[in-house]
Amino acid sequence: QVQLVESGGGLVQAGGSLRLSCTTSRSIFSINYMAWYRQAPGKQRDLVARIFSGGTTLYADSVKGRFTISRDIAKRTVYLQMNSLKPEDTAVYYCTANVFEDTSNNYWGQGTQVTVSS
């Protein structure tokens, strides 16, 4: 089992910034990758950003240049720095982890709401 605890969501005006955090109960070195997804009302859950065990990152086209995923290995925490936020970034943001011992399964956090007002 892997527990994931997210924090950092909230209400911000367009153009503003937020930083999301996701702390895992497992060592980062046991994790294949961690990622942030988001789901807006009535829409599917989509990948926002992913960071692999070696540090490689990838981003959805819609957030490239605005969002940055990073990690603090000692704190077992992954961050999503979100800048230049737009109303269309409004969604529930979920953290997920994929572990080496079972790469067919992902663990999910409870989600954190991000609302961007225009």
mmCIF file of N, CA, C and O in Angstrom, residues 15-118:
data_model
loop_
_atom_site.group_PDB
_atom_site.id
_atom_site.type_symbol
_atom_site.label_atom_id
_atom_site.label_comp_id
_atom_site.label_asym_id
_atom_site.label_seq_id
_atom_site.Cartn_x
_atom_site.Cartn_y
_atom_site.Cartn_z
ATOM 1 N N GLY A 15 -3.854 34.327 -13.707
ATOM 2 C CA GLY A 15 -2.522 34.918 -13.694
ATOM 3 C C GLY A 15 -1.731 34.638 -12.440
ATOM 4 O O GLY A 15 -0.518 34.885 -12.387
ATOM 5 N N GLY A 16 -2.411 34.127 -11.440
ATOM 6 C CA GLY A 16 -1.761 33.836 -10.165
ATOM 7 C C GLY A 16 -1.064 32.494 -10.152
ATOM 8 O O GLY A 16 -0.979 31.795 -11.175
ATOM 9 N N SER A 17 -0.570 32.138 -8.979
ATOM 10 C CA SER A 17 0.203 30.901 -8.814
ATOM 11 C C SER A 17 -0.274 30.115 -7.604
ATOM 12 O O SER A 17 -0.793 30.692 -6.639
ATOM 13 N N LEU A 18 -0.080 28.809 -7.688
ATOM 14 C CA LEU A 18 -0.310 27.910 -6.568
ATOM 15 C C LEU A 18 0.743 26.819 -6.624
ATOM 16 O O LEU A 18 1.242 26.485 -7.698
ATOM 17 N N ARG A 19 1.038 26.240 -5.476
ATOM 18 C CA ARG A 19 1.915 25.080 -5.435
ATOM 19 C C ARG A 19 1.222 23.938 -4.714
ATOM 20 O O ARG A 19 0.812 24.080 -3.553
ATOM 21 N N LEU A 20 1.084 22.836 -5.398
ATOM 22 C CA LEU A 20 0.513 21.631 -4.820
ATOM 23 C C LEU A 20 1.633 20.734 -4.301
ATOM 24 O O LEU A 20 2.714 20.688 -4.891
ATOM 25 N N SER A 21 1.328 20.032 -3.223
ATOM 26 C CA SER A 21 2.279 19.075 -2.644
ATOM 27 C C SER A 21 1.613 17.717 -2.516
ATOM 28 O O SER A 21 0.410 17.632 -2.261
ATOM 29 N N CYS A 22 2.424 16.694 -2.676
ATOM 30 C CA CYS A 22 1.940 15.320 -2.512
ATOM 31 C C CYS A 22 3.016 14.537 -1.769
ATOM 32 O O CYS A 22 4.114 14.330 -2.315
ATOM 33 N N THR A 23 2.697 14.118 -0.570
ATOM 34 C CA THR A 23 3.645 13.376 0.240
ATOM 35 C C THR A 23 3.258 11.904 0.268
ATOM 36 O O THR A 23 2.096 11.563 0.501
ATOM 37 N N THR A 24 4.244 11.049 0.022
ATOM 38 C CA THR A 24 4.002 9.616 -0.029
ATOM 39 C C THR A 24 4.542 8.920 1.220
ATOM 40 O O THR A 24 5.507 9.383 1.828
ATOM 41 N N SER A 25 3.903 7.799 1.533
ATOM 42 C CA SER A 25 4.332 7.020 2.688
ATOM 43 C C SER A 25 5.537 6.139 2.368
ATOM 44 O O SER A 25 6.137 5.561 3.264
ATOM 45 N N ARG A 26 5.861 6.033 1.080
ATOM 46 C CA ARG A 26 6.948 5.163 0.651
ATOM 47 C C ARG A 26 8.163 5.992 0.217
ATOM 48 O O ARG A 26 8.056 7.138 -0.177
ATOM 49 N N SER A 27 9.321 5.343 0.260
ATOM 50 C CA SER A 27 10.520 5.977 -0.260
ATOM 51 C C SER A 27 10.353 6.275 -1.744
ATOM 52 O O SER A 27 9.791 5.468 -2.491
ATOM 53 N N ILE A 28 10.835 7.422 -2.147
ATOM 54 C CA ILE A 28 10.771 7.802 -3.564
ATOM 55 C C ILE A 28 11.461 6.748 -4.436
ATOM 56 O O ILE A 28 11.050 6.493 -5.576
ATOM 57 N N PHE A 29 12.475 6.078 -3.896
ATOM 58 C CA PHE A 29 13.257 5.126 -4.686
ATOM 59 C C PHE A 29 12.483 3.845 -4.984
ATOM 60 O O PHE A 29 12.896 3.057 -5.832
ATOM 61 N N SER A 30 11.363 3.613 -4.301
ATOM 62 C CA SER A 30 10.536 2.453 -4.591
ATOM 63 C C SER A 30 9.456 2.762 -5.623
ATOM 64 O O SER A 30 8.675 1.895 -5.989
ATOM 65 N N ILE A 31 9.428 4.000 -6.074
ATOM 66 C CA ILE A 31 8.358 4.476 -6.948
ATOM 67 C C ILE A 31 8.861 4.660 -8.373
ATOM 68 O O ILE A 31 9.870 5.331 -8.604
ATOM 69 N N ASN A 32 8.152 4.059 -9.299
ATOM 70 C CA ASN A 32 8.509 4.145 -10.719
ATOM 71 C C ASN A 32 8.303 5.574 -11.218
ATOM 72 O O ASN A 32 9.170 6.152 -11.864
ATOM 73 N N TYR A 33 7.129 6.104 -10.955
ATOM 74 C CA TYR A 33 6.871 7.507 -11.270
ATOM 75 C C TYR A 33 5.771 8.047 -10.376
ATOM 76 O O TYR A 33 4.980 7.284 -9.816
ATOM 77 N N MET A 34 5.727 9.347 -10.261
ATOM 78 C CA MET A 34 4.603 10.035 -9.634
ATOM 79 C C MET A 34 4.084 11.068 -10.615
ATOM 80 O O MET A 34 4.839 11.561 -11.468
ATOM 81 N N ALA A 35 2.822 11.357 -10.511
ATOM 82 C CA ALA A 35 2.216 12.247 -11.498
ATOM 83 C C ALA A 35 1.067 13.021 -10.875
ATOM 84 O O ALA A 35 0.525 12.643 -9.834
ATOM 85 N N TRP A 36 0.722 14.094 -11.551
ATOM 86 C CA TRP A 36 -0.470 14.872 -11.231
ATOM 87 C C TRP A 36 -1.441 14.746 -12.401
ATOM 88 O O TRP A 36 -1.051 14.903 -13.562
ATOM 89 N N TYR A 37 -2.682 14.453 -12.058
ATOM 90 C CA TYR A 37 -3.785 14.449 -13.008
ATOM 91 C C TYR A 37 -4.786 15.487 -12.543
ATOM 92 O O TYR A 37 -4.764 15.927 -11.386
ATOM 93 N N ARG A 38 -5.689 15.858 -13.423
ATOM 94 C CA ARG A 38 -6.769 16.757 -13.036
ATOM 95 C C ARG A 38 -8.051 16.360 -13.723
ATOM 96 O O ARG A 38 -8.041 15.775 -14.808
ATOM 97 N N GLN A 39 -9.141 16.688 -13.042
ATOM 98 C CA GLN A 39 -10.458 16.357 -13.564
ATOM 99 C C GLN A 39 -11.403 17.520 -13.312
ATOM 100 O O GLN A 39 -11.666 17.873 -12.161
ATOM 101 N N ALA A 40 -11.884 18.090 -14.403
ATOM 102 C CA ALA A 40 -12.878 19.161 -14.327
ATOM 103 C C ALA A 40 -14.262 18.527 -14.341
ATOM 104 O O ALA A 40 -14.432 17.396 -14.821
ATOM 105 N N PRO A 41 -15.279 19.239 -13.837
ATOM 106 C CA PRO A 41 -16.635 18.684 -13.806
ATOM 107 C C PRO A 41 -17.099 18.232 -15.189
ATOM 108 O O PRO A 41 -16.973 18.975 -16.166
ATOM 109 N N GLY A 42 -17.574 17.012 -15.276
ATOM 110 C CA GLY A 42 -18.091 16.492 -16.529
ATOM 111 C C GLY A 42 -17.044 16.056 -17.530
ATOM 112 O O GLY A 42 -17.375 15.697 -18.667
ATOM 113 N N LYS A 43 -15.786 16.078 -17.123
ATOM 114 C CA LYS A 43 -14.709 15.715 -18.041
ATOM 115 C C LYS A 43 -13.906 14.542 -17.480
ATOM 116 O O LYS A 43 -13.998 14.208 -16.311
ATOM 117 N N GLN A 44 -13.103 13.950 -18.336
ATOM 118 C CA GLN A 44 -12.275 12.822 -17.898
ATOM 119 C C GLN A 44 -11.056 13.332 -17.137
ATOM 120 O O GLN A 44 -10.713 14.518 -17.213
ATOM 121 N N ARG A 45 -10.449 12.409 -16.416
ATOM 122 C CA ARG A 45 -9.239 12.744 -15.680
ATOM 123 C C ARG A 45 -8.058 12.704 -16.648
ATOM 124 O O ARG A 45 -7.806 11.700 -17.305
ATOM 125 N N ASP A 46 -7.317 13.800 -16.710
ATOM 126 C CA ASP A 46 -6.222 13.928 -17.670
ATOM 127 C C ASP A 46 -4.881 14.131 -16.973
ATOM 128 O O ASP A 46 -4.801 14.790 -15.929
ATOM 129 N N LEU A 47 -3.843 13.631 -17.610
ATOM 130 C CA LEU A 47 -2.489 13.815 -17.099
ATOM 131 C C LEU A 47 -2.081 15.282 -17.215
ATOM 132 O O LEU A 47 -2.290 15.909 -18.255
ATOM 133 N N VAL A 48 -1.471 15.791 -16.149
ATOM 134 C CA VAL A 48 -0.930 17.146 -16.155
ATOM 135 C C VAL A 48 0.599 17.093 -16.278
ATOM 136 O O VAL A 48 1.191 17.732 -17.142
ATOM 137 N N ALA A 49 1.220 16.323 -15.385
ATOM 138 C CA ALA A 49 2.682 16.224 -15.377
ATOM 139 C C ALA A 49 3.096 14.941 -14.688
ATOM 140 O O ALA A 49 2.381 14.436 -13.825
ATOM 141 N N ARG A 50 4.254 14.449 -15.070
ATOM 142 C CA ARG A 50 4.769 13.200 -14.508
ATOM 143 C C ARG A 50 6.259 13.341 -14.267
ATOM 144 O O ARG A 50 6.963 13.981 -15.052
ATOM 145 N N ILE A 51 6.741 12.727 -13.187
ATOM 146 C CA ILE A 51 8.167 12.688 -12.909
ATOM 147 C C ILE A 51 8.569 11.244 -12.628
ATOM 148 O O ILE A 51 7.972 10.579 -11.781
ATOM 149 N N PHE A 52 9.571 10.781 -13.355
ATOM 150 C CA PHE A 52 10.014 9.397 -13.236
ATOM 151 C C PHE A 52 11.099 9.278 -12.185
ATOM 152 O O PHE A 52 11.667 10.270 -11.737
ATOM 153 N N SER A 53 11.423 8.032 -11.841
ATOM 154 C CA SER A 53 12.369 7.786 -10.767
ATOM 155 C C SER A 53 13.728 8.418 -11.040
ATOM 156 O O SER A 53 14.417 8.862 -10.120
ATOM 157 N N GLY A 54 14.104 8.486 -12.312
ATOM 158 C CA GLY A 54 15.402 9.083 -12.656
ATOM 159 C C GLY A 54 15.376 10.591 -12.745
ATOM 160 O O GLY A 54 16.417 11.221 -12.969
ATOM 161 N N GLY A 55 14.194 11.162 -12.580
ATOM 162 C CA GLY A 55 14.059 12.619 -12.614
ATOM 163 C C GLY A 55 13.503 13.182 -13.907
ATOM 164 O O GLY A 55 13.215 14.379 -13.990
ATOM 165 N N THR A 56 13.344 12.323 -14.906
ATOM 166 C CA THR A 56 12.766 12.786 -16.171
ATOM 167 C C THR A 56 11.335 13.255 -15.949
ATOM 168 O O THR A 56 10.591 12.638 -15.182
ATOM 169 N N THR A 57 10.975 14.333 -16.627
ATOM 170 C CA THR A 57 9.624 14.876 -16.481
ATOM 171 C C THR A 57 8.948 14.975 -17.842
ATOM 172 O O THR A 57 9.603 15.022 -18.888
ATOM 173 N N LEU A 58 7.638 14.957 -17.800
ATOM 174 C CA LEU A 58 6.865 15.245 -18.991
ATOM 175 C C LEU A 58 5.616 16.005 -18.596
ATOM 176 O O LEU A 58 5.160 15.915 -17.452
ATOM 177 N N TYR A 59 5.089 16.770 -19.571
ATOM 178 C CA TYR A 59 3.966 17.665 -19.298
ATOM 179 C C TYR A 59 2.924 17.569 -20.408
ATOM 180 O O TYR A 59 3.239 17.335 -21.568
ATOM 181 N N ALA A 60 1.700 17.827 -20.016
ATOM 182 C CA ALA A 60 0.654 18.012 -21.008
ATOM 183 C C ALA A 60 0.937 19.304 -21.772
ATOM 184 O O ALA A 60 1.462 20.267 -21.203
ATOM 185 N N ASP A 61 0.591 19.322 -23.032
ATOM 186 C CA ASP A 61 0.859 20.513 -23.850
ATOM 187 C C ASP A 61 0.217 21.757 -23.259
ATOM 188 O O ASP A 61 0.762 22.858 -23.349
ATOM 189 N N SER A 62 -0.941 21.588 -22.641
ATOM 190 C CA SER A 62 -1.702 22.729 -22.134
ATOM 191 C C SER A 62 -1.024 23.433 -20.957
ATOM 192 O O SER A 62 -1.385 24.559 -20.621
ATOM 193 N N VAL A 63 -0.046 22.769 -20.325
ATOM 194 C CA VAL A 63 0.586 23.374 -19.142
ATOM 195 C C VAL A 63 2.075 23.629 -19.344
ATOM 196 O O VAL A 63 2.730 24.191 -18.458
ATOM 197 N N LYS A 64 2.616 23.220 -20.469
ATOM 198 C CA LYS A 64 4.047 23.418 -20.717
ATOM 199 C C LYS A 64 4.412 24.900 -20.625
ATOM 200 O O LYS A 64 3.723 25.755 -21.171
ATOM 201 N N GLY A 65 5.504 25.162 -19.913
ATOM 202 C CA GLY A 65 5.956 26.527 -19.742
ATOM 203 C C GLY A 65 5.289 27.256 -18.597
ATOM 204 O O GLY A 65 5.732 28.347 -18.214
ATOM 205 N N ARG A 66 4.230 26.671 -18.035
ATOM 206 C CA ARG A 66 3.530 27.309 -16.916
ATOM 207 C C ARG A 66 3.635 26.489 -15.625
ATOM 208 O O ARG A 66 3.705 27.058 -14.536
ATOM 209 N N PHE A 67 3.625 25.181 -15.764
ATOM 210 C CA PHE A 67 3.656 24.287 -14.596
ATOM 211 C C PHE A 67 5.013 23.596 -14.532
ATOM 212 O O PHE A 67 5.617 23.279 -15.568
ATOM 213 N N THR A 68 5.452 23.321 -13.307
ATOM 214 C CA THR A 68 6.707 22.593 -13.100
ATOM 215 C C THR A 68 6.503 21.519 -12.034
ATOM 216 O O THR A 68 6.033 21.833 -10.931
ATOM 217 N N ILE A 69 6.841 20.296 -12.372
ATOM 218 C CA ILE A 69 6.793 19.205 -11.397
ATOM 219 C C ILE A 69 8.204 18.986 -10.866
ATOM 220 O O ILE A 69 9.186 19.019 -11.628
ATOM 221 N N SER A 70 8.303 18.795 -9.567
ATOM 222 C CA SER A 70 9.609 18.572 -8.944
ATOM 223 C C SER A 70 9.423 17.678 -7.727
ATOM 224 O O SER A 70 8.296 17.340 -7.360
ATOM 225 N N ARG A 71 10.531 17.315 -7.102
ATOM 226 C CA ARG A 71 10.421 16.441 -5.937
ATOM 227 C C ARG A 71 11.506 16.760 -4.925
ATOM 228 O O ARG A 71 12.559 17.297 -5.267
ATOM 229 N N ASP A 72 11.214 16.418 -3.689
ATOM 230 C CA ASP A 72 12.186 16.470 -2.594
ATOM 231 C C ASP A 72 12.282 15.039 -2.069
ATOM 232 O O ASP A 72 11.369 14.569 -1.380
ATOM 233 N N ILE A 73 13.363 14.377 -2.402
ATOM 234 C CA ILE A 73 13.495 12.963 -2.061
ATOM 235 C C ILE A 73 13.473 12.750 -0.552
ATOM 236 O O ILE A 73 12.812 11.836 -0.051
ATOM 237 N N ALA A 74 14.161 13.602 0.182
ATOM 238 C CA ALA A 74 14.230 13.443 1.640
ATOM 239 C C ALA A 74 12.860 13.582 2.290
ATOM 240 O O ALA A 74 12.561 12.909 3.280
ATOM 241 N N LYS A 75 12.025 14.444 1.727
ATOM 242 C CA LYS A 75 10.679 14.669 2.277
ATOM 243 C C LYS A 75 9.643 13.748 1.662
ATOM 244 O O LYS A 75 8.466 13.809 2.016
ATOM 245 N N ARG A 76 10.066 12.901 0.686
ATOM 246 C CA ARG A 76 9.142 11.989 -0.005
ATOM 247 C C ARG A 76 7.958 12.769 -0.579
ATOM 248 O O ARG A 76 6.811 12.345 -0.499
ATOM 249 N N THR A 77 8.253 13.915 -1.135
ATOM 250 C CA THR A 77 7.202 14.824 -1.588
ATOM 251 C C THR A 77 7.441 15.248 -3.032
ATOM 252 O O THR A 77 8.572 15.530 -3.425
ATOM 253 N N VAL A 78 6.366 15.275 -3.777
ATOM 254 C CA VAL A 78 6.372 15.792 -5.144
ATOM 255 C C VAL A 78 5.540 17.069 -5.164
ATOM 256 O O VAL A 78 4.500 17.148 -4.511
ATOM 257 N N TYR A 79 6.006 18.032 -5.925
ATOM 258 C CA TYR A 79 5.345 19.331 -6.002
ATOM 259 C C TYR A 79 4.871 19.600 -7.429
ATOM 260 O O TYR A 79 5.445 19.105 -8.394
ATOM 261 N N LEU A 80 3.845 20.424 -7.524
ATOM 262 C CA LEU A 80 3.417 20.950 -8.809
ATOM 263 C C LEU A 80 3.299 22.460 -8.638
ATOM 264 O O LEU A 80 2.367 22.950 -7.996
ATOM 265 N N GLN A 81 4.269 23.177 -9.190
ATOM 266 C CA GLN A 81 4.231 24.633 -9.172
ATOM 267 C C GLN A 81 3.438 25.102 -10.385
ATOM 268 O O GLN A 81 3.793 24.760 -11.526
ATOM 269 N N MET A 82 2.393 25.819 -10.132
ATOM 270 C CA MET A 82 1.501 26.256 -11.204
ATOM 271 C C MET A 82 1.531 27.770 -11.285
ATOM 272 O O MET A 82 1.114 28.457 -10.338
ATOM 273 N N ASN A 83 2.019 28.292 -12.390
ATOM 274 C CA ASN A 83 2.099 29.735 -12.620
ATOM 275 C C ASN A 83 1.200 30.135 -13.783
ATOM 276 O O ASN A 83 0.774 29.292 -14.574
ATOM 277 N N SER A 84 0.929 31.407 -13.881
ATOM 278 C CA SER A 84 0.099 31.940 -14.973
ATOM 279 C C SER A 84 -1.189 31.133 -15.108
ATOM 280 O O SER A 84 -1.574 30.732 -16.209
ATOM 281 N N LEU A 85 -1.842 30.924 -14.000
ATOM 282 C CA LEU A 85 -3.044 30.089 -14.001
ATOM 283 C C LEU A 85 -4.166 30.719 -14.807
ATOM 284 O O LEU A 85 -4.318 31.956 -14.852
ATOM 285 N N LYS A 86 -4.938 29.849 -15.455
ATOM 286 C CA LYS A 86 -6.067 30.262 -16.285
ATOM 287 C C LYS A 86 -7.337 29.642 -15.728
ATOM 288 O O LYS A 86 -7.285 28.590 -15.071
ATOM 289 N N PRO A 87 -8.480 30.236 -16.027
ATOM 290 C CA PRO A 87 -9.746 29.637 -15.567
ATOM 291 C C PRO A 87 -9.903 28.187 -16.021
ATOM 292 O O PRO A 87 -10.473 27.377 -15.282
ATOM 293 N N GLU A 88 -9.383 27.854 -17.169
ATOM 294 C CA GLU A 88 -9.507 26.474 -17.663
ATOM 295 C C GLU A 88 -8.628 25.481 -16.896
ATOM 296 O O GLU A 88 -8.711 24.270 -17.126
ATOM 297 N N ASP A 89 -7.792 25.978 -15.987
ATOM 298 C CA ASP A 89 -7.020 25.085 -15.111
ATOM 299 C C ASP A 89 -7.844 24.630 -13.907
ATOM 300 O O ASP A 89 -7.393 23.783 -13.133
ATOM 301 N N THR A 90 -9.028 25.193 -13.750
ATOM 302 C CA THR A 90 -9.903 24.816 -12.641
ATOM 303 C C THR A 90 -10.273 23.342 -12.716
ATOM 304 O O THR A 90 -10.756 22.862 -13.741
ATOM 305 N N ALA A 91 -9.999 22.624 -11.647
ATOM 306 C CA ALA A 91 -10.248 21.185 -11.609
ATOM 307 C C ALA A 91 -9.881 20.660 -10.229
ATOM 308 O O ALA A 91 -9.279 21.376 -9.418
ATOM 309 N N VAL A 92 -10.237 19.395 -10.001
ATOM 310 C CA VAL A 92 -9.683 18.678 -8.853
ATOM 311 C C VAL A 92 -8.379 18.043 -9.325
ATOM 312 O O VAL A 92 -8.355 17.346 -10.354
ATOM 313 N N TYR A 93 -7.327 18.272 -8.598
ATOM 314 C CA TYR A 93 -6.003 17.752 -8.961
ATOM 315 C C TYR A 93 -5.694 16.543 -8.079
ATOM 316 O O TYR A 93 -5.808 16.606 -6.859
ATOM 317 N N TYR A 94 -5.281 15.475 -8.733
ATOM 318 C CA TYR A 94 -4.988 14.223 -8.041
ATOM 319 C C TYR A 94 -3.519 13.852 -8.217
ATOM 320 O O TYR A 94 -2.973 13.948 -9.317
ATOM 321 N N CYS A 95 -2.946 13.381 -7.146
ATOM 322 C CA CYS A 95 -1.593 12.843 -7.188
ATOM 323 C C CYS A 95 -1.691 11.321 -7.325
ATOM 324 O O CYS A 95 -2.587 10.693 -6.746
ATOM 325 N N THR A 96 -0.791 10.750 -8.088
ATOM 326 C CA THR A 96 -0.776 9.307 -8.252
ATOM 327 C C THR A 96 0.657 8.793 -8.213
ATOM 328 O O THR A 96 1.601 9.517 -8.573
ATOM 329 N N ALA A 97 0.807 7.558 -7.771
ATOM 330 C CA ALA A 97 2.122 6.921 -7.721
ATOM 331 C C ALA A 97 2.047 5.532 -8.326
ATOM 332 O O ALA A 97 1.074 4.798 -8.104
ATOM 333 N N ASN A 98 3.062 5.192 -9.078
ATOM 334 C CA ASN A 98 3.209 3.864 -9.663
ATOM 335 C C ASN A 98 4.489 3.265 -9.090
ATOM 336 O O ASN A 98 5.560 3.873 -9.216
ATOM 337 N N VAL A 99 4.378 2.095 -8.458
ATOM 338 C CA VAL A 99 5.521 1.532 -7.755
ATOM 339 C C VAL A 99 6.160 0.402 -8.555
ATOM 340 O O VAL A 99 5.493 -0.297 -9.318
ATOM 341 N N PHE A 100 7.442 0.223 -8.366
ATOM 342 C CA PHE A 100 8.180 -0.790 -9.107
ATOM 343 C C PHE A 100 7.666 -2.201 -8.840
ATOM 344 O O PHE A 100 7.641 -3.034 -9.747
ATOM 345 N N GLU A 101 7.219 -2.464 -7.625
ATOM 346 C CA GLU A 101 6.810 -3.831 -7.288
ATOM 347 C C GLU A 101 5.492 -4.228 -7.931
ATOM 348 O O GLU A 101 5.150 -5.396 -7.959
ATOM 349 N N ASP A 102 4.745 -3.261 -8.463
ATOM 350 C CA ASP A 102 3.478 -3.566 -9.128
ATOM 351 C C ASP A 102 3.143 -2.437 -10.082
ATOM 352 O O ASP A 102 2.334 -1.569 -9.786
ATOM 353 N N THR A 103 3.774 -2.442 -11.232
ATOM 354 C CA THR A 103 3.595 -1.333 -12.172
ATOM 355 C C THR A 103 2.246 -1.371 -12.885
ATOM 356 O O THR A 103 1.924 -0.452 -13.638
ATOM 357 N N SER A 104 1.455 -2.433 -12.648
ATOM 358 C CA SER A 104 0.130 -2.504 -13.283
ATOM 359 C C SER A 104 -0.915 -1.728 -12.502
ATOM 360 O O SER A 104 -2.050 -1.589 -12.956
ATOM 361 N N ASN A 105 -0.541 -1.212 -11.342
ATOM 362 C CA ASN A 105 -1.511 -0.545 -10.474
ATOM 363 C C ASN A 105 -1.011 0.830 -10.071
ATOM 364 O O ASN A 105 0.188 1.022 -9.863
ATOM 365 N N ASN A 106 -1.902 1.784 -9.998
ATOM 366 C CA ASN A 106 -1.565 3.125 -9.515
ATOM 367 C C ASN A 106 -2.306 3.415 -8.213
ATOM 368 O O ASN A 106 -3.461 3.004 -8.051
ATOM 369 N N TYR A 107 -1.647 4.107 -7.332
ATOM 370 C CA TYR A 107 -2.252 4.584 -6.099
ATOM 371 C C TYR A 107 -2.611 6.061 -6.278
ATOM 372 O O TYR A 107 -1.886 6.800 -6.952
ATOM 373 N N TRP A 108 -3.722 6.455 -5.637
ATOM 374 C CA TRP A 108 -4.236 7.810 -5.837
ATOM 375 C C TRP A 108 -4.440 8.510 -4.510
ATOM 376 O O TRP A 108 -4.828 7.898 -3.509
ATOM 377 N N GLY A 109 -4.210 9.825 -4.535
ATOM 378 C CA GLY A 109 -4.558 10.648 -3.402
ATOM 379 C C GLY A 109 -6.028 11.019 -3.439
ATOM 380 O O GLY A 109 -6.756 10.636 -4.363
ATOM 381 N N GLN A 110 -6.445 11.809 -2.444
ATOM 382 C CA GLN A 110 -7.864 12.148 -2.316
ATOM 383 C C GLN A 110 -8.284 13.297 -3.214
ATOM 384 O O GLN A 110 -9.466 13.523 -3.416
ATOM 385 N N GLY A 111 -7.313 14.002 -3.757
ATOM 386 C CA GLY A 111 -7.607 15.130 -4.631
ATOM 387 C C GLY A 111 -7.654 16.444 -3.881
ATOM 388 O O GLY A 111 -7.985 16.492 -2.695
ATOM 389 N N THR A 112 -7.303 17.501 -4.589
ATOM 390 C CA THR A 112 -7.365 18.845 -4.014
ATOM 391 C C THR A 112 -7.921 19.797 -5.064
ATOM 392 O O THR A 112 -7.534 19.739 -6.233
ATOM 393 N N GLN A 113 -8.847 20.632 -4.643
ATOM 394 C CA GLN A 113 -9.546 21.526 -5.578
ATOM 395 C C GLN A 113 -8.697 22.758 -5.890
ATOM 396 O O GLN A 113 -8.175 23.417 -4.982
ATOM 397 N N VAL A 114 -8.599 23.051 -7.166
ATOM 398 C CA VAL A 114 -7.974 24.289 -7.635
ATOM 399 C C VAL A 114 -9.020 25.052 -8.427
ATOM 400 O O VAL A 114 -9.585 24.521 -9.395
ATOM 401 N N THR A 115 -9.287 26.279 -8.022
ATOM 402 C CA THR A 115 -10.260 27.121 -8.706
ATOM 403 C C THR A 115 -9.591 28.415 -9.116
ATOM 404 O O THR A 115 -9.002 29.105 -8.272
ATOM 405 N N VAL A 116 -9.667 28.711 -10.407
ATOM 406 C CA VAL A 116 -9.062 29.926 -10.943
ATOM 407 C C VAL A 116 -10.179 30.834 -11.429
ATOM 408 O O VAL A 116 -10.928 30.470 -12.345
ATOM 409 N N SER A 117 -10.283 31.994 -10.829
ATOM 410 C CA SER A 117 -11.342 32.938 -11.205
ATOM 411 C C SER A 117 -10.838 33.908 -12.274
ATOM 412 O O SER A 117 -9.660 34.249 -12.310
ATOM 413 N N SER A 118 -11.772 34.306 -13.117
ATOM 414 C CA SER A 118 -11.388 35.211 -14.216
ATOM 415 C C SER A 118 -11.503 36.671 -13.810
ATOM 416 O O SER A 118 -12.008 37.002 -12.766
#
